[in-house]
Amino acid sequence: MSLPALDFYRSMTDRVSKTLAERDMENKILIQVGSATCEHAAGSQVVAEEFVRHIRASGRKDIVIHRTGCTGRCSREPIVGVQVPGQILVKYERVNRDLVHRIFTEHIQGSAPVMKHVLDHTTAVLPEREFLFCEGSRCQRSGSNLRETFMAMLEARGIEPNRVHVAAASCFGVCSLSGGAPATYVLARPEKVIYRVNGEADLAAILDGHVLGGQVVEALRVQEEPIALEFLERYGDVAFFNRQSRIALRNAGVVDPESIDEYVGLDGFKALATVLGRLEPDWVINELTKARLRGRGGGGFLTGTKWGLARKQPDTTRFIICNGDEGDPGAFMDRSMLESDPFNIVEGMIIGGFSISAQKGFFYIRAEYPLAIRRIQHAIDTCRAQGLLGPNIMGSGFDFDLEIRLGAGAFVCGEETALIRSIEGERGQPKVRPPYPTDRGLWGHPTVINNVETFANVSAIVRYGGDWYSRIGTEKSGGTKVFALAGKVRHTGLVEVPLGTTLSRVVNDIGGGVSGGKQLKAIQTGGPAGGFIPAAMQDMEVDFEPLQKAGSIMGSGGMIVLSEDDCMVDIAKFYMAFSQEESCGKCTPCREGTTRILEILERITEGKGVMEDLDKLHRLSRLCQRTSLCGLGRAAPNPVLSSIKHFREEYLAHIQDKHCPAKKCVALIRYEINAEKCIGCTICARNCPVECITGTRKEVHVIDQAACIKCGNCFDVCKFAAIDRV
Amino acid sequence: MSDHCHGSTDNWPELERGYRAMLPEDVLAFIDASRGREHSESMLIATLHMVQGHFGHLGPGHLEAIAQLMQIPLAKVTGVATFYHYFRLQPRGKYLINVCLGTACYVKGAEKIAQKLRDELGIHFGETSKDGIFSLESTRCVGTCGLAPVVMIGDEVHGPLTPSQIPTLLEGYLARAAEDLAPAAASDSR
C-alpha cells in the first residue's frame, strides 16, 4: 500500500529536481552573496547590485547570482562566494564595490582569483584539490597522524602543497551516523566525496587514483551523507567553520532562504514526509527523547518530555509556539536561523504540531527583526500554497496552520507565560507556574513553547534518528548548541559545537582568542540571566549542568568574551541596569530588588561603596532569586553573584581602595599628561570639550583635574601615548 | 458582544465615522477582518504595530479610535501601548537613530558613540532634534553583534563605528533629507 504523504513527497521531489535541472546551476558560474540583516548592514545589497550590473554589461548568460542567508561569520561580511564549475568555491571577505569589479574581471572573466581578499587567506594560490582530514577532538582514534603521512606522501611524489591542499577539520559526523568504530574520514573537494581511511594503504590508493588519476576511489567512498555535507563542501576549508559541527545551522549560507525548491533539494521536508507517512506521534516523541534534545532557549527541559506532556492532556485543542523573541543582548542565533533557513524552522513546527496533535501554531518574533518576519511569512505562504500547511497536509489528513505574532520590545516576553499573554494581546506579564503551559497555556489550552533553535534540530533528528543525535553531545544532553560569539574576540559570529566542547575551544580555537592581543578575563554566558566564567575555568565543558554549577547558565547561547580592559563590576552593573529596566513590575522582589541592587552597584562604581554593601548585595540577590515570580527576576542577580564569587577582589578594590583595576569606572580614574612623552602638539587641548588642558605649542601640557570631566577624548587623540589613565 | 456595546450608544454611527476617519484604510480593513473571529482581541498588538507603522507613533486619538473600533477598553489599549518599548506615544523625527546598547556593543564602546551622537545632535535619548530630522533612542541589541558597536538609523544598520565617523554619517542623512525636500520646494516655487 502506498502512503499518501510519501507519494506527495515523491511528486514534490520529482518536480523540484526538474526545476533545479532546468536552472542548471552546476554548469554555471555562481556568485553567492549573503542576504541577512548583518550582511545587509555590512553592504551586501550594494555588492549584489554591483554584480548584477557587471553580469549585464558582460552579456554572459552563464553567470548567475545565488542568494543565501548568512554563515555567521559576522566580522568578515559581506562574504561573497564564486563557484566556477569543477573548481573549489572561492570565498571573499569584506567585499565592497571596488572589490566586486576586481573579482569580476580578474577571477570570473580572467580566471585568476583575487587571493589577497580570500576569506582567512589560507593559501596564496587556489589549489586544484583539497583534502580535509577529520580530526575531531572527541573521538579517540589510535594510530599515527594520517594527515601528516599523506602530506609526506604528496611531497615524496613532488606534488606541491599549492596544487593539492591538505588541512585538518573537525568531526564530519560520519561515525556517529553509522555508529561503527571511529575511523579517519577525508573530504575531497571539489568532488564532494568522503573517504573512510584506515591506514597508509588507503592513502596510497587515494594518491594514485584520485590525485594522480583524477578518478574517485569508489572502494573507499563512504555511502552515508553526513548532515552538514553541503556546508562542509562550501566552507570546509575555513578553520572557523570546519571546527564546528553544524546541524541547526547546516543550511545557513548554503540555501536560498526564499526558495522552497532549494530547500527540498537539500532533503527539506523529507522528515515531515517520514512523520506523516508513519502517522505515529509517539514515534516522533520517542525519537526526540532518545536524542536527549533539551530546550535551546535556556531552560534545558527535555523536548520529548515536554511534547509528551502536552500530548497526554485530555483537552484536544492544542497549540504550539515558536519563541523567536530573542531579547538577550548579545545573542543573534535565532535571527540568523529564521533569516537563513526559514523552511527548516517551519518544518520543525509542523512536525511538532503533528506530534502533540495541535491545530495551530504561532511564531512569536520580535518586531526588531523585520527581515526574519518577512522570510518566515514567505515560507508560511509558500508552504500553504504547496499543501504543506493548511488542511490535509501532504494528503495525510493532518490539518495544521501557522501564523506570525509580533513582539514589541519587551524582554520579559521571552518568558513563556508572558509570551502567551502577549499573543493574547495583553501586557506581557508572567503568571505563576504551575499550571505549566503544557497543561493550560494559550487561551487555557495545552501549549508547547520551544525556542527557534530547538525546532531547527527537529527535522535532523527525525531524518538521522534520535540515537545519532544523542551520540553527538554529552551523557545528559544530546546534539549541538549554537553560540553567538561576540565581545573582545577576534572572530565574532555564530558557532555551533557539540555540547561538551570546552569554552576554550570555542573562544580560542574557533574565535581566534581575545582581540588586540589582550588577556582573557572572563566569558559571559547566558546574557542578563547568566554569569561570568573566569579565564581560569576556560577548560570547562559547555553543558547545562557545569555552567549552572559555575554560577552561570546556558541561556539562549550568548557568549561575550571579556578582556583585561573590562571591569567586572561595571559589566555586572550593565546587566543589572538591563534587568531593572526590563522588569515588568508585577512582582515586588524583582521590581524593587533589581532597583536596589542597581543602586548599590552604581554606588560602588562611583567610589561611594562601603564594605556592608557586599553583604547587602548578597542578601538582596538571594531574596530576588528565591521569591520572584518568573525567570527574569530569579535569574537577574546571577551576573552580580557570579562576579562577586569569581572577582571579589575587584569589588574590594572599588570599595576599599576606590580604584578600578580595569580603569573603566569614570569616577575612579583620572587622566594625567606624562611630561616626558608630551611634545606639546596641542591636539589634546584642541579636543578637550571643557578646555581644561593648558599649555602652548612645544610645551608640556597640563590637565586641570578639578575641571576635567574624564571624557577620555585627550587619551584617544594623543598620538604619542603621553596621556596616562590612572 | 460587540453589537450590544454599539447598540447602547445612540450616536454610534456618527462616532464610528469619526473614529474610522482617524485610521488608514489598511488598518480599518484589518480590524474589520478580525472582528467576529475567535480571540479577535488578540489582534490588538498587531493593530498597534500597523498604526505606528503608518503614523510613526501612537497618538491619543489613534488609541481611542482603536479602542472603540476593536471594542477593547481604552484603559487596556493604553496599558498595552505603554507596556511595550517598541510603541512610541510621541511623534518622532524623519530618521530614528537607535544606538544599540546591547552587551556586545557596550563592551566595544557604545557609550562613546551615544555620547558623540548626543553632542552632535544636542539632544538626549527620547528627544527629537529641532529641525525634526533626527530622533535619538537607545535599543537593546539589534542582533548584529558581530558588527559592534552599531547604530540603527531608520531600517539601516551601521557598524562597526567610531565616534569620529558620526558627523559624516549624520551629514549623509541630512543630505538625504534635503534631497527629499528639494523636489517639493521646486514644485512650490513653480
Tab-separated table of C-alpha atoms in Angstrom, chain B residues 4-161:
chain	number	residue	atom	x	y	z
B	4	HIS	CA	-24.537	45.078	22.375
B	5	CYS	CA	-21.916	47.749	23.001
B	6	HIS	CA	-22.584	49.534	19.756
B	7	GLY	CA	-26.320	49.428	20.311
B	8	SER	CA	-26.022	51.052	23.692
B	9	THR	CA	-24.720	54.255	22.187
B	10	ASP	CA	-27.363	56.309	20.371
B	11	ASN	CA	-24.965	58.132	18.119
B	12	TRP	CA	-22.679	55.178	17.346
B	13	PRO	CA	-22.823	55.538	13.552
B	14	GLU	CA	-21.719	59.115	13.873
B	15	LEU	CA	-18.953	58.243	16.358
B	16	GLU	CA	-17.833	55.333	14.246
B	17	ARG	CA	-17.451	57.583	11.226
B	18	GLY	CA	-15.239	59.892	13.273
B	19	TYR	CA	-13.094	57.062	14.569
B	20	ARG	CA	-12.773	55.468	11.176
B	21	ALA	CA	-11.589	58.777	9.759
B	22	MET	CA	-8.660	58.678	12.180
B	23	LEU	CA	-7.179	55.444	10.890
B	24	PRO	CA	-5.797	54.491	7.482
B	25	GLU	CA	-7.644	52.113	5.158
B	26	ASP	CA	-5.418	49.062	5.652
B	27	VAL	CA	-5.823	49.244	9.435
B	28	LEU	CA	-9.603	49.550	9.102
B	29	ALA	CA	-9.666	46.565	6.773
B	30	PHE	CA	-7.555	44.599	9.251
B	31	ILE	CA	-9.839	45.464	12.173
B	32	ASP	CA	-12.942	44.649	10.128
B	33	ALA	CA	-11.471	41.316	9.072
B	34	SER	CA	-10.604	40.279	12.609
B	35	ARG	CA	-13.969	41.340	14.051
B	36	GLY	CA	-16.070	38.362	14.992
B	37	ARG	CA	-13.142	35.966	14.647
B	38	GLU	CA	-12.242	33.851	17.638
B	39	HIS	CA	-9.903	35.727	20.020
B	40	SER	CA	-10.128	38.875	17.890
B	41	GLU	CA	-8.923	40.923	20.880
B	42	SER	CA	-5.549	39.215	20.490
B	43	MET	CA	-5.017	41.245	17.314
B	44	LEU	CA	-4.544	44.418	19.382
B	45	ILE	CA	-0.737	44.371	19.307
B	46	ALA	CA	-0.708	43.726	15.553
B	47	THR	CA	-3.107	46.674	15.104
B	48	LEU	CA	-0.882	48.944	17.184
B	49	HIS	CA	2.089	47.909	15.026
B	50	MET	CA	0.191	48.816	11.872
B	51	VAL	CA	-0.935	52.204	13.171
B	52	GLN	CA	2.537	53.088	14.401
B	53	GLY	CA	3.965	51.905	11.091
B	54	HIS	CA	1.670	54.383	9.336
B	55	PHE	CA	1.964	57.433	11.578
B	56	GLY	CA	5.338	56.859	13.180
B	57	HIS	CA	3.808	56.992	16.631
B	58	LEU	CA	0.602	56.294	18.541
B	59	GLY	CA	-1.286	59.470	19.414
B	60	PRO	CA	-4.125	59.677	21.969
B	61	GLY	CA	-6.680	59.908	19.160
B	62	HIS	CA	-5.314	56.765	17.496
B	63	LEU	CA	-5.535	54.814	20.734
B	64	GLU	CA	-9.110	55.893	21.296
B	65	ALA	CA	-10.121	55.037	17.745
B	66	ILE	CA	-8.515	51.588	18.062
B	67	ALA	CA	-10.264	51.029	21.400
B	68	GLN	CA	-13.663	51.993	20.045
B	69	LEU	CA	-13.413	50.132	16.749
B	70	MET	CA	-11.968	46.967	18.305
B	71	GLN	CA	-14.320	47.263	21.291
B	72	ILE	CA	-11.479	46.963	23.776
B	73	PRO	CA	-11.457	49.302	26.805
B	74	LEU	CA	-9.237	52.336	26.226
B	75	ALA	CA	-7.535	51.644	29.561
B	76	LYS	CA	-6.380	48.288	28.242
B	77	VAL	CA	-5.284	49.654	24.875
B	78	THR	CA	-3.252	52.331	26.675
B	79	GLY	CA	-1.913	49.748	29.106
B	80	VAL	CA	-0.645	47.582	26.265
B	81	ALA	CA	0.735	50.517	24.270
B	82	THR	CA	2.718	51.794	27.258
B	83	PHE	CA	3.955	48.353	28.336
B	84	TYR	CA	5.932	47.591	25.210
B	85	HIS	CA	9.067	49.617	24.476
B	86	TYR	CA	8.544	49.384	20.756
B	87	PHE	CA	5.476	51.615	20.847
B	88	ARG	CA	6.058	55.359	20.877
B	89	LEU	CA	3.450	57.772	22.133
B	90	GLN	CA	5.296	60.869	20.895
B	91	PRO	CA	5.924	61.869	17.275
B	92	ARG	CA	9.468	61.378	16.128
B	93	GLY	CA	11.870	62.816	13.594
B	94	LYS	CA	12.266	61.760	9.981
B	95	TYR	CA	15.119	59.442	10.903
B	96	LEU	CA	15.079	57.474	14.109
B	97	ILE	CA	18.565	56.838	15.414
B	98	ASN	CA	18.728	53.800	17.635
B	99	VAL	CA	22.008	53.369	19.459
B	100	CYS	CA	22.472	49.730	20.334
B	101	LEU	CA	23.403	49.384	23.991
B	102	GLY	CA	23.444	45.593	23.964
B	103	THR	CA	26.294	43.756	25.649
B	104	ALA	CA	28.491	43.304	22.619
B	105	CYS	CA	28.174	46.969	21.668
B	106	TYR	CA	28.602	48.070	25.261
B	107	VAL	CA	31.935	46.312	25.679
B	108	LYS	CA	33.037	47.693	22.306
B	109	GLY	CA	32.374	51.282	23.400
B	110	ALA	CA	28.731	52.051	22.548
B	111	GLU	CA	28.671	54.637	25.355
B	112	LYS	CA	31.144	56.801	23.440
B	113	ILE	CA	29.091	56.530	20.274
B	114	ALA	CA	25.999	57.545	22.224
B	115	GLN	CA	27.833	60.500	23.771
B	116	LYS	CA	29.042	61.656	20.369
B	117	LEU	CA	25.519	61.490	18.985
B	118	ARG	CA	24.162	63.445	21.937
B	119	ASP	CA	26.859	66.066	21.423
B	120	GLU	CA	26.408	66.310	17.671
B	121	LEU	CA	22.614	66.476	17.767
B	122	GLY	CA	22.316	68.396	21.007
B	123	ILE	CA	19.565	66.093	22.236
B	124	HIS	CA	19.208	63.329	24.781
B	125	PHE	CA	17.683	59.905	24.401
B	126	GLY	CA	13.972	60.145	23.751
B	127	GLU	CA	14.201	63.591	22.149
B	128	THR	CA	13.887	64.895	18.619
B	129	SER	CA	16.198	67.446	17.043
B	130	LYS	CA	14.778	70.936	16.486
B	131	ASP	CA	14.734	70.541	12.708
B	132	GLY	CA	12.601	67.417	13.158
B	133	ILE	CA	15.053	65.279	11.220
B	134	PHE	CA	16.548	63.065	13.923
B	135	SER	CA	15.160	61.339	16.976
B	136	LEU	CA	17.588	59.645	19.327
B	137	GLU	CA	16.783	56.447	21.148
B	138	SER	CA	18.645	53.507	22.566
B	139	THR	CA	17.857	49.885	21.937
B	140	ARG	CA	18.812	46.567	23.473
B	141	CYS	CA	20.607	44.617	20.816
B	142	VAL	CA	19.618	44.696	17.175
B	143	GLY	CA	21.171	41.282	16.703
B	144	THR	CA	24.173	42.293	14.642
B	145	CYS	CA	26.669	41.856	17.463
B	146	GLY	CA	29.414	40.857	15.066
B	147	LEU	CA	29.483	44.431	13.799
B	148	ALA	CA	29.532	46.076	17.240
B	149	PRO	CA	29.273	48.895	18.052
B	150	VAL	CA	26.289	49.576	15.819
B	151	VAL	CA	23.755	52.323	15.310
B	152	MET	CA	20.489	51.791	13.506
B	153	ILE	CA	19.194	54.748	11.515
B	154	GLY	CA	15.751	54.057	10.122
B	155	ASP	CA	15.995	50.467	8.882
B	156	GLU	CA	19.712	50.655	8.151
B	157	VAL	CA	22.344	49.242	10.467
B	158	HIS	CA	25.751	50.925	10.592
B	159	GLY	CA	28.774	49.330	12.182
B	160	PRO	CA	31.396	48.957	13.420
B	161	LEU	CA	31.508	52.673	14.198
